[in-house]
Tab-separated table of C-alpha atoms in Angstrom:
chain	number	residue	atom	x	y	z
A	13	UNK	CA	175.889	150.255	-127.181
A	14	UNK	CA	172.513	148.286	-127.321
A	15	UNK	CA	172.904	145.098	-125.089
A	16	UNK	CA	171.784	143.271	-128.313
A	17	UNK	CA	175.107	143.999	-129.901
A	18	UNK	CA	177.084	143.095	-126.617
A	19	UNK	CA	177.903	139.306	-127.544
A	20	UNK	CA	179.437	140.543	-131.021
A	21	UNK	CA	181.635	142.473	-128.989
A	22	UNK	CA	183.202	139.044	-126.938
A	23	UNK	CA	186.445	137.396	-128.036
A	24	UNK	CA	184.684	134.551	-126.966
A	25	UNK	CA	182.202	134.938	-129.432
A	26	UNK	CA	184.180	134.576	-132.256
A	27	UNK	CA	186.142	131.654	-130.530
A	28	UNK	CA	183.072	129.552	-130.439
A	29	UNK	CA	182.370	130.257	-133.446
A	30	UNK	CA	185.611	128.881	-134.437
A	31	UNK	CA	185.605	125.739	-132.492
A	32	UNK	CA	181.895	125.156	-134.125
A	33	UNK	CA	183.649	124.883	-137.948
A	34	UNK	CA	186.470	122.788	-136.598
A	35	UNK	CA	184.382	120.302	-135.893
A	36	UNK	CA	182.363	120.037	-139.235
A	37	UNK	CA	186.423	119.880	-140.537
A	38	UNK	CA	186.261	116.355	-139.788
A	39	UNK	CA	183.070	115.242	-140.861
A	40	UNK	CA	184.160	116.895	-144.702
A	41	UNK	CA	186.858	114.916	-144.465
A	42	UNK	CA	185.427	111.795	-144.107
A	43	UNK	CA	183.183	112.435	-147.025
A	44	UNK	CA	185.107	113.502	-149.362
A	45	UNK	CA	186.571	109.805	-148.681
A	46	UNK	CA	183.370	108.393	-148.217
A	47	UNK	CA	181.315	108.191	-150.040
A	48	UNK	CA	182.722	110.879	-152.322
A	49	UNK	CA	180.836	113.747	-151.983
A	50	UNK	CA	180.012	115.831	-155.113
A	51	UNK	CA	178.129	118.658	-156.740
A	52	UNK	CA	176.082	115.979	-159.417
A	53	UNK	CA	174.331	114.445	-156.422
A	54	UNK	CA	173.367	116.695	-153.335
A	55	UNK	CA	171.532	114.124	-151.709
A	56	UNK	CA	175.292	112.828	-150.669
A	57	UNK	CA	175.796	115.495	-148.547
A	58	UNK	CA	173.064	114.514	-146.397
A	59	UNK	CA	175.473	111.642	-145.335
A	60	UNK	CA	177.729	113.625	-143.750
A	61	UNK	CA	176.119	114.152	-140.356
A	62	UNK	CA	176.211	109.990	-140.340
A	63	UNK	CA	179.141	108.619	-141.869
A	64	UNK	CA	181.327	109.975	-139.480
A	65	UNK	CA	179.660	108.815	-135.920
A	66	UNK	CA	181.255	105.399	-135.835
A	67	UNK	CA	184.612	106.733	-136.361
A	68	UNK	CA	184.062	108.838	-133.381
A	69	UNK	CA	182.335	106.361	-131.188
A	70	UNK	CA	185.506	104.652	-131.739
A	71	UNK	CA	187.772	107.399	-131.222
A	72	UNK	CA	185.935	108.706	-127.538
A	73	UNK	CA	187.081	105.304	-125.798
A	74	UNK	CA	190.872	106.515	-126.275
A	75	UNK	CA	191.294	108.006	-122.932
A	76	UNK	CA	193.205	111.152	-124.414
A	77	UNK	CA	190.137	111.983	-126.512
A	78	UNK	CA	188.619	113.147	-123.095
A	79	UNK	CA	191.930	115.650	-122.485
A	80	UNK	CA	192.633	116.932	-125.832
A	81	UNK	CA	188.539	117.883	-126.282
A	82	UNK	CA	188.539	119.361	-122.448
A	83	UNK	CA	191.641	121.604	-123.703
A	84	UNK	CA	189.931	122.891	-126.664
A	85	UNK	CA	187.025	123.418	-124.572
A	86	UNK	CA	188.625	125.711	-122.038
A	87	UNK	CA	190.773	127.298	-124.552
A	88	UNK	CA	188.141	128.374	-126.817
A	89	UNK	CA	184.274	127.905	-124.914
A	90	UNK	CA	185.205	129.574	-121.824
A	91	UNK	CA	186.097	133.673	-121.713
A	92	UNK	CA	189.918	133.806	-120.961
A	93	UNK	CA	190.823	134.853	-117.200
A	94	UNK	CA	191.429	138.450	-118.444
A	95	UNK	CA	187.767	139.043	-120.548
A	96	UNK	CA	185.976	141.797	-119.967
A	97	UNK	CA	182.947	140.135	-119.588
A	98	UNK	CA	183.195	137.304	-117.279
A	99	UNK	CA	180.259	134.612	-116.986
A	100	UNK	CA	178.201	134.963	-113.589
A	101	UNK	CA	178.555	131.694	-112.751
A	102	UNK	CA	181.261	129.022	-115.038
A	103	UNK	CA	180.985	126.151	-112.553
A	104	UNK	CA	181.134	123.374	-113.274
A	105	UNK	CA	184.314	123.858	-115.155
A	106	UNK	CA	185.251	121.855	-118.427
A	107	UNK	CA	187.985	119.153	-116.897
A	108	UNK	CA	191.104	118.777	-119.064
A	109	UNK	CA	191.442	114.856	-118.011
A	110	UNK	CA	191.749	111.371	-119.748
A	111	UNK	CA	188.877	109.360	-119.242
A	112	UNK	CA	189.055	107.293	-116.034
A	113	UNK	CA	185.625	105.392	-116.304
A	114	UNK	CA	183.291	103.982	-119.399
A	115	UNK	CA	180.805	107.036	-118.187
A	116	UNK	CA	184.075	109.531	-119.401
A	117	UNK	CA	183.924	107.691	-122.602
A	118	UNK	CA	180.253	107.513	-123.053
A	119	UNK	CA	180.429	111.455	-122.632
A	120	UNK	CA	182.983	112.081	-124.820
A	121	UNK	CA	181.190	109.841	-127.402
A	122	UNK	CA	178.035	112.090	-126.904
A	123	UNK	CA	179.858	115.368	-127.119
A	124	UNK	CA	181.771	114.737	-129.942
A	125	UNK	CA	178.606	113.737	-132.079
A	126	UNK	CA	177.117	116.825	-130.801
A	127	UNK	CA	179.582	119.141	-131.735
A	128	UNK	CA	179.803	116.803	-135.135
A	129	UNK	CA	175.812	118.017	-135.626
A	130	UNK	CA	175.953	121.470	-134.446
A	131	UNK	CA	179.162	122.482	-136.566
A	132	UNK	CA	177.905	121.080	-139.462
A	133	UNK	CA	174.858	123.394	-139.069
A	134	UNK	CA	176.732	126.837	-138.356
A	135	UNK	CA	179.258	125.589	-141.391
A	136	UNK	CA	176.486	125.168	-143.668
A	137	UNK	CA	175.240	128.838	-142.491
A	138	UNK	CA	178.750	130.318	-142.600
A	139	UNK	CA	178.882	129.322	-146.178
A	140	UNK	CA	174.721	129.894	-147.333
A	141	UNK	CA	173.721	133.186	-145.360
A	142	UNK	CA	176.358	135.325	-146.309
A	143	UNK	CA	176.021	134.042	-149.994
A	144	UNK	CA	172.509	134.977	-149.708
A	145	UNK	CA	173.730	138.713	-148.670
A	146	UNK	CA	175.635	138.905	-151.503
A	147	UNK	CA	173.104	137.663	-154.109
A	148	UNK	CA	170.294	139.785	-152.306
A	149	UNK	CA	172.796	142.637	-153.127
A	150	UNK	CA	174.021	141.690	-156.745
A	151	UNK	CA	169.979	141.410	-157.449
A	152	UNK	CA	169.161	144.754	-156.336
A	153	UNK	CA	171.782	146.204	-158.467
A	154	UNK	CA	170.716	144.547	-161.593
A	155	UNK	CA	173.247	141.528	-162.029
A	156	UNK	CA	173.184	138.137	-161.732
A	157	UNK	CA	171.485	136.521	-158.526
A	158	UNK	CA	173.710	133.924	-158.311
A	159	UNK	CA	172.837	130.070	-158.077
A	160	UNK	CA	176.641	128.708	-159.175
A	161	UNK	CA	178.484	126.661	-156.318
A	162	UNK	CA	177.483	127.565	-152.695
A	163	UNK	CA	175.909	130.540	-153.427
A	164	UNK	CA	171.929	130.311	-152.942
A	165	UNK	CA	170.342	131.745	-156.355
A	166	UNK	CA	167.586	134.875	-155.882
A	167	UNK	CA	165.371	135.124	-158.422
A	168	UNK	CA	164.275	138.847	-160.323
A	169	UNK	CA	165.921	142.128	-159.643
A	170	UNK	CA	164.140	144.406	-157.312
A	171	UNK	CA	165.430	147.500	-155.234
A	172	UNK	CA	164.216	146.206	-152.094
A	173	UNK	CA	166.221	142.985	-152.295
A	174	UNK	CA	169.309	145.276	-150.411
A	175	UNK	CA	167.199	145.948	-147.455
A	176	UNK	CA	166.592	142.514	-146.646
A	177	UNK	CA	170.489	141.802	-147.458
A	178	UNK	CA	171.193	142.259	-143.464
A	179	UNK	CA	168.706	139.645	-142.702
A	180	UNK	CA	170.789	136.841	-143.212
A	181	UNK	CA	173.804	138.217	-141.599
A	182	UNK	CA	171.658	138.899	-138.281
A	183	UNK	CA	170.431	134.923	-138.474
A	184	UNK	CA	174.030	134.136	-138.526
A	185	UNK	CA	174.964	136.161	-135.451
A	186	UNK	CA	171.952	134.881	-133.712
A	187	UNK	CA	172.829	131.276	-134.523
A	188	UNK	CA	176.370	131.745	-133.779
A	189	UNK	CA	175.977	133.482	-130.477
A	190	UNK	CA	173.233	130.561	-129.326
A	191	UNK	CA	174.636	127.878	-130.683
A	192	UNK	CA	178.029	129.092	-129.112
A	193	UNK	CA	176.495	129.362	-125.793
A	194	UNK	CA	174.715	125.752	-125.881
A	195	UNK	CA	177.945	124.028	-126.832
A	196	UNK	CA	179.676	125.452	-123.801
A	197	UNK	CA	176.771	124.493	-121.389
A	198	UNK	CA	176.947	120.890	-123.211
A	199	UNK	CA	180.485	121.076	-122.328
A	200	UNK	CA	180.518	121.717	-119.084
A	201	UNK	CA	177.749	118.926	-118.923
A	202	UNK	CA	179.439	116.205	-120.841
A	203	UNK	CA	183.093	117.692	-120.302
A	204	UNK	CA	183.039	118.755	-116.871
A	205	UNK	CA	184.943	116.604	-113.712
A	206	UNK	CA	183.433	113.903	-113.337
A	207	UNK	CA	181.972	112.781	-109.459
A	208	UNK	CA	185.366	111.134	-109.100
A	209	UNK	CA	187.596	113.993	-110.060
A	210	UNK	CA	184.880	116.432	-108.466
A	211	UNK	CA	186.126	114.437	-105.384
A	212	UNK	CA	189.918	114.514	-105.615
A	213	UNK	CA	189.611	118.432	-106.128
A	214	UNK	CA	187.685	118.776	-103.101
A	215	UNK	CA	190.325	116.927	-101.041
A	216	UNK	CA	193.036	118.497	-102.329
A	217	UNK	CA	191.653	121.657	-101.462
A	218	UNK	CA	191.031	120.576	-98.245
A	219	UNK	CA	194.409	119.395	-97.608
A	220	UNK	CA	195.805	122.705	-98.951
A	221	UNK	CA	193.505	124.683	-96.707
A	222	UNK	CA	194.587	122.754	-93.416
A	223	UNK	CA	198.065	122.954	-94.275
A	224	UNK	CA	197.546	127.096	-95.205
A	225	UNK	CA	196.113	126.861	-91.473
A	226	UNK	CA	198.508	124.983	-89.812
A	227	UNK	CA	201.426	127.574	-91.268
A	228	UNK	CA	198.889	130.171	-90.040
A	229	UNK	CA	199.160	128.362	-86.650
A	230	UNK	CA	202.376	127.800	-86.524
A	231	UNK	CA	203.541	131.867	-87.364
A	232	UNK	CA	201.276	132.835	-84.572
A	233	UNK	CA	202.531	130.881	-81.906
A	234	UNK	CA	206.385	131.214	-82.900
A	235	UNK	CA	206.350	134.518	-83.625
A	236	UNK	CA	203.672	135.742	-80.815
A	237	UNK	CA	205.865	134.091	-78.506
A	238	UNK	CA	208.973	135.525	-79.767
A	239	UNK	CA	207.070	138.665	-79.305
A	240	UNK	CA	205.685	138.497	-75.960
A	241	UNK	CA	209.186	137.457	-74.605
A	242	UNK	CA	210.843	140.208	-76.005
A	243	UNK	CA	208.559	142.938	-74.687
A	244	UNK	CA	208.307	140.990	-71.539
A	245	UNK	CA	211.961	140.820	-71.187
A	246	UNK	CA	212.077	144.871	-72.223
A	247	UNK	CA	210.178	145.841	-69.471
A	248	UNK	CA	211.375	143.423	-67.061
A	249	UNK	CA	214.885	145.091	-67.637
A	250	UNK	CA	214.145	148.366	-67.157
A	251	UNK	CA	212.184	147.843	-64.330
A	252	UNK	CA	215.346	145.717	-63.000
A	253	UNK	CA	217.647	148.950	-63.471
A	254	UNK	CA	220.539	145.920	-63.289
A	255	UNK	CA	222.914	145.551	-65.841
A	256	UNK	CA	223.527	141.791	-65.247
A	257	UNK	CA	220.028	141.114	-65.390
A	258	UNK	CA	219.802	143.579	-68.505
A	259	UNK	CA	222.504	141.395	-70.108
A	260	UNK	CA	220.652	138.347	-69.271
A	261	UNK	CA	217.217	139.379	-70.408
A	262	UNK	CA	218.933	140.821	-74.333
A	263	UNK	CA	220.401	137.092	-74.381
A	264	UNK	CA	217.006	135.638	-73.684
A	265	UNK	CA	215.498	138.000	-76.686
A	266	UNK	CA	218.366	137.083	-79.019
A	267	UNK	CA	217.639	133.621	-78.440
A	268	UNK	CA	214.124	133.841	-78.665
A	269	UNK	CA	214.380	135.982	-81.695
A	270	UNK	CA	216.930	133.285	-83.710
A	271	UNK	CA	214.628	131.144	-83.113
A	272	UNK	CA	211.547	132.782	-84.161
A	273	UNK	CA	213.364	133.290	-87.106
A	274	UNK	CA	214.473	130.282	-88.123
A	275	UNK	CA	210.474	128.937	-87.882
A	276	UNK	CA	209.516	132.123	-89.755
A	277	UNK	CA	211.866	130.739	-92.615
A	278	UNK	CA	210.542	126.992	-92.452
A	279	UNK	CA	206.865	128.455	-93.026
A	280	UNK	CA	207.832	131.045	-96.095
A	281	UNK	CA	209.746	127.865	-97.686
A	282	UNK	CA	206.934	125.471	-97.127
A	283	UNK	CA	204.630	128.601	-98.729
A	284	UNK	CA	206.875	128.772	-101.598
A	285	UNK	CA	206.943	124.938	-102.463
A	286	UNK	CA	204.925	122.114	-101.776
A	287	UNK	CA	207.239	119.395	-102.254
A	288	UNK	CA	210.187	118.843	-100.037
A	289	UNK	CA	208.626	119.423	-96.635
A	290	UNK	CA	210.050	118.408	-93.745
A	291	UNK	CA	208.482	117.987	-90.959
A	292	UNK	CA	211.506	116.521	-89.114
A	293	UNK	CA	212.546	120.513	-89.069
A	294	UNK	CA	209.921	121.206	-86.705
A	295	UNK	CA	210.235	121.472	-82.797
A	296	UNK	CA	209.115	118.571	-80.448
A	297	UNK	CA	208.344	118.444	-77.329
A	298	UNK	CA	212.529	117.014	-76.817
A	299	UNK	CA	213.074	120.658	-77.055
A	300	UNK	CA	210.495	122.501	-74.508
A	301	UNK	CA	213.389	123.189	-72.778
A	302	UNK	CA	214.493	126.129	-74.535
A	303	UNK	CA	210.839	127.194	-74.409
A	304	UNK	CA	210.875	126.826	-70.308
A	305	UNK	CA	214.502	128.516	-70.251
A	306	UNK	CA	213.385	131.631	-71.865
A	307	UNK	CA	210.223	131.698	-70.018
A	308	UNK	CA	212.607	131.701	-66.927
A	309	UNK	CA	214.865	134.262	-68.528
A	310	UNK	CA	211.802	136.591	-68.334
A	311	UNK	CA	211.473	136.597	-64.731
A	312	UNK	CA	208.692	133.809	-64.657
A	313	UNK	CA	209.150	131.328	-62.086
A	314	UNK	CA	208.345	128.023	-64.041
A	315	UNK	CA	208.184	124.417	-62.549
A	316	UNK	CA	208.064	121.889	-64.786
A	317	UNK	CA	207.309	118.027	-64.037
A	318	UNK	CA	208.030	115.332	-66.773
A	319	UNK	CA	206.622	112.365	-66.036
A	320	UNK	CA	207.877	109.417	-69.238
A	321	UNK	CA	209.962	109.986	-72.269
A	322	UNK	CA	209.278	112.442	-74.335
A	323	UNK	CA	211.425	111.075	-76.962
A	324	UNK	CA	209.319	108.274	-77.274
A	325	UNK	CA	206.203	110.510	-78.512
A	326	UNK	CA	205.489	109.721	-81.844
A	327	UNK	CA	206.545	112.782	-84.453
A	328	UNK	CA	203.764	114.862	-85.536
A	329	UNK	CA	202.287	114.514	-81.433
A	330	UNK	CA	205.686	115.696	-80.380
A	331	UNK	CA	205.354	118.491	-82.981
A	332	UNK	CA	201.562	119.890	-82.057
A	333	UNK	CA	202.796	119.069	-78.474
A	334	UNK	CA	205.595	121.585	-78.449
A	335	UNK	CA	203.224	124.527	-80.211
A	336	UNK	CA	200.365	123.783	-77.311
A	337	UNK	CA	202.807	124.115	-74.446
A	338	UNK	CA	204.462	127.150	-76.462
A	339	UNK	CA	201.443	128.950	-76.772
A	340	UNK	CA	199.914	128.202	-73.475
A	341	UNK	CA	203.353	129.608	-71.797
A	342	UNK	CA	203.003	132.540	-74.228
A	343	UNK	CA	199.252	133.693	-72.978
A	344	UNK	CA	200.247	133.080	-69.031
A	345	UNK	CA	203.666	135.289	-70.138
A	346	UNK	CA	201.122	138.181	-71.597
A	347	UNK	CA	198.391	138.024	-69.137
A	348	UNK	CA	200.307	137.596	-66.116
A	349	UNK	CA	203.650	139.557	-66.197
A	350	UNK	CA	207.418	138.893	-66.048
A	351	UNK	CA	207.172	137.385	-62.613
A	352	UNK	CA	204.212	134.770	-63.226
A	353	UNK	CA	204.291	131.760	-61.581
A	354	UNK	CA	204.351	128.459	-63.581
A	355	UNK	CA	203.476	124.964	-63.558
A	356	UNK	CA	204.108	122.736	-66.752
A	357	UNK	CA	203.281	119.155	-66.182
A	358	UNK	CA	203.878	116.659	-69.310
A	359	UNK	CA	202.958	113.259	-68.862
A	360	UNK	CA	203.351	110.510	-71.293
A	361	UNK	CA	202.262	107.091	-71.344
A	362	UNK	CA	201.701	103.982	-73.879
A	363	UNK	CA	198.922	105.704	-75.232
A	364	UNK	CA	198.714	109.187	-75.132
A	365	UNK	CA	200.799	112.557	-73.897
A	366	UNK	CA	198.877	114.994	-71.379
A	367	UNK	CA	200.153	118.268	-71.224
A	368	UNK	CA	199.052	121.400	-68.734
A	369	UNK	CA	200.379	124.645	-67.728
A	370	UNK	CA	198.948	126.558	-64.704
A	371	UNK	CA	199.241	129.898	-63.419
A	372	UNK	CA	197.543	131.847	-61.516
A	373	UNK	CA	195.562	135.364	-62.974
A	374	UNK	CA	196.192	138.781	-61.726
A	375	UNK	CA	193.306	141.156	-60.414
A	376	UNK	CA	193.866	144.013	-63.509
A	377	UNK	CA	192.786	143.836	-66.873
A	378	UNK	CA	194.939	141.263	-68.320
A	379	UNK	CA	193.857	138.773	-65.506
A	380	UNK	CA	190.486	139.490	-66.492
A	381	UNK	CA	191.549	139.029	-70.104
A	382	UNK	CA	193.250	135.415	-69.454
A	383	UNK	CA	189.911	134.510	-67.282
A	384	UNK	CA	187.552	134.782	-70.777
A	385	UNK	CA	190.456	133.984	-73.148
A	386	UNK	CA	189.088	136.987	-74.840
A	387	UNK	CA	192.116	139.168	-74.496
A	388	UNK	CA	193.959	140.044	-77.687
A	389	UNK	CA	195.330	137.405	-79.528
A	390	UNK	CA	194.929	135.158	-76.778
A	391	UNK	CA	191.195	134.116	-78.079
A	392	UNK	CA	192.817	132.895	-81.521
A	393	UNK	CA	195.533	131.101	-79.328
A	394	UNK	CA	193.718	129.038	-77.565
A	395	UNK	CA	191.561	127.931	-80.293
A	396	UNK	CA	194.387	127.154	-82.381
A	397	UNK	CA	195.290	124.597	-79.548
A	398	UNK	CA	191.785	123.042	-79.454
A	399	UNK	CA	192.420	123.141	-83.043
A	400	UNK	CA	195.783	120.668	-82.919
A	401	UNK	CA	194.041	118.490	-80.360
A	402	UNK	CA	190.679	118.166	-82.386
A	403	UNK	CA	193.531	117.368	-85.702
A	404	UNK	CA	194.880	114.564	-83.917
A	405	UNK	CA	191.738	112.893	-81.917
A	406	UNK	CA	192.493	114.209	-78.720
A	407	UNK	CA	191.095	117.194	-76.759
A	408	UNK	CA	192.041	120.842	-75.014
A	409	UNK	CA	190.585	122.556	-72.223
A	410	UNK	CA	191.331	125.793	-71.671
A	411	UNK	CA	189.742	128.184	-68.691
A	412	UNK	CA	189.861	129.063	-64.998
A	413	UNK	CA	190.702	126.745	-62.285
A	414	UNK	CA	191.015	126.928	-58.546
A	415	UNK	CA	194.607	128.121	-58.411
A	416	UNK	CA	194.165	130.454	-61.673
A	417	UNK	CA	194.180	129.633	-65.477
A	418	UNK	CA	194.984	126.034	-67.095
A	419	UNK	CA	195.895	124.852	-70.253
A	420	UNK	CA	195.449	120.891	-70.491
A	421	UNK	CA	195.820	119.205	-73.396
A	422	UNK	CA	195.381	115.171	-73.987
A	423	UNK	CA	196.994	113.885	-77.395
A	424	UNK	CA	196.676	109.928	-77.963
A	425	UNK	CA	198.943	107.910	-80.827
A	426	UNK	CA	195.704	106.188	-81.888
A	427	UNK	CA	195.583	108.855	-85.114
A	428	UNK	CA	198.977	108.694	-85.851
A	429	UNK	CA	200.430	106.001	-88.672
């Protein structure tokens, strides 16, 4: 098909089109009130474009003017999510809003005179070209060119009047499928978000993106852990050839395991509805114990030195706490072995909570590994913990030290409300 032709093929086309005579639907209205439009005096009709603009600079400062023009807008400018032929580039989109400011209104006043104008124009041409198709035709064949009513009159009868009877019918396509496409970039001019509204949508996709990453974060370091105890605990058991140990190290993965999957069903419930979280669900650094315990189950030897209450860490610290010291035990559980040593130090003061884990790294691969924080998942690990610090104001180090690798973590209450 010649790309020519392509528009008449769009729904959307014929949409506009549409939404171009509703709005001459009003202004016919109003003059048929006033001043009382009628076929003895045509030069009324050249009123209509004006009589009606008052009544709809009156009717823009209603703030649901604004929403019930941005619905039409989207419903019948814009191609429909399943078009075949979707626009390059639709942004900025037509809002669907009340007016929040006197700029809404002053926009709203402006488009609704505009489509006033323009659907006038293509209602007038809906009505006069094809008429003129028909008289062209009725001319050729030797009757009566009309000139009664709406229909434009064609004077003679010639042969040739039926091949210029397409003529007007192509204007009319033109002028529909331009004027169709300027009234949508209008709208998305005088209808689209406002800077305001451009605003809230741009934080509230921010704040759905950082919470989309902190779930991310949180799966990863439950369920790697979960993970890297189990196969730790595998192989530690085999190795063992004990059954006592054997029986201790499936307890340790059962545990592990319940737990991962309780936090695996806290994530898929906070994915499938935003309201109703609850943070207070979440671990805190009260409950590292269990995360030391099945480190120890595995074989590790792990020394851990509290310095403060960690009860008296405020909430969502306590929270990122627990997932830094989780995943920092995790990565010295996968790089070093079931029999790694150790050290967990959490500190907490008035102002702030330091955490670090040490242990040393092994000569093989995985030491090397746990020495660039390259290894695996370890890399997206450790910058998820950098990540929680940097979300709270604090900061992470993570690298080689003079006894092995170290995870330290500082997390002040300054940030937190």
């Amino acid at each position: 098909m010649p790309a020519f032709l392509l528009p008449l093929t769009r729904t959307v086309t014929y949409t506009r089109w549409l939404h171009l005579l509703v709005g001459a639907l009003f202004a016919v209205v109003v003059g048929f009130v006033y001043p009382g439009l009628n076929g003895d005096h045509p030069h009324q009709w050249l009123l209509l474009p004006l009589v009606p603009v008052p009544v709809l600079a009156l009717a823009a400062l209603v703030p649901a003017t604004r929403l019930a023009e941005g619905v039409q807008a989207q419903v019948m400018l814009l191609p429909g999510r399943h078009a075949r032929h979707r626009e390059a580039d639709a942004a900025p989109a037509v809002a669907a809003a009340p007016s929040a400011s006197w700029g809404d209104r002053g926009r709203t006043a402006l488009w609704l005179v505009l489509r006033l104008e323009v659907g006038l124009l293509v209602a007038f041409g809906s009505v006069q070209l094809p008429g003129l198709t028909i008289a062209l035709l009725t001319s050729a064949a030797g009757g009566d060119g009309g000139g009664t009513g709406p229909v434009p009159a064609v004077a003679g009868h010639h042969w040739w009047y039926a091949l210029l009877a397409p003529l007007p019918l192509a204007v009319l396509a033109v002028s529909v499928v331009a004027l169709g496409g300027l009234m949508t970039a209008a709208a998305r001019r005088l209808l689209g978000p406002s800077p305001a509204e451009r605003l809230a949508a741009l934080e509230e996709r921010t704040e759905r993106l950082l919470e989309h990453n902190r779930l991310a974060r949180e799966l990863h370091d439950s369920i790697g852990h979960a993970l890297t105890v189990a196969v730790v605990q595998a192989g530690a058991a085999r190795a063992a050839g004990s059954p006592e140990f054997t029986d201790r190290a499936l307890a340790a993965v059962e545990e592990t395991g319940r737990h991962a999957l309780e936090d695996l069903e806290r994530v898929l419930r906070l994915l499938r509805e935003d309201s109703g979280r609850r943070a207070a669900d979440r671990p805190t650094l009260t409950d590292a114990g269990r995360l030391l315990e099945s480190a120890r189950a595995s074989g590790a030897a792990v020394t851990c030195e509290v310095t403060g209450s960690a009860a008296d860490v405020p909430g969502p610290v306590s929270r990122e706490g627990y997932r830094i010291v989780q995943e920092a035990l995790t990565n010295a559980l996968r790089h070093g072995g079931p029999s790694v040593r150790m050290t967990v130090r959490i500190a907490v003061s008035e102002r702030q909570v330091e955490l670090e884990v040490r242990n040393p790294v092994g000569s093989g691969a995985s030491g090397r590994e746990a020495a660039t924080g390259q290894g695996g998942t370890a890399g997206r690990g450790l910058r998820g913990i950098r990540e929680r610090a940097a979300l709270l104001g604090g900061s992470a180090e993570t690298g080689p030290c003079a006894d092995g690798w170290r995870v330290r973590a500082r997390l002040p209450f300054d940030h937190v409300g």
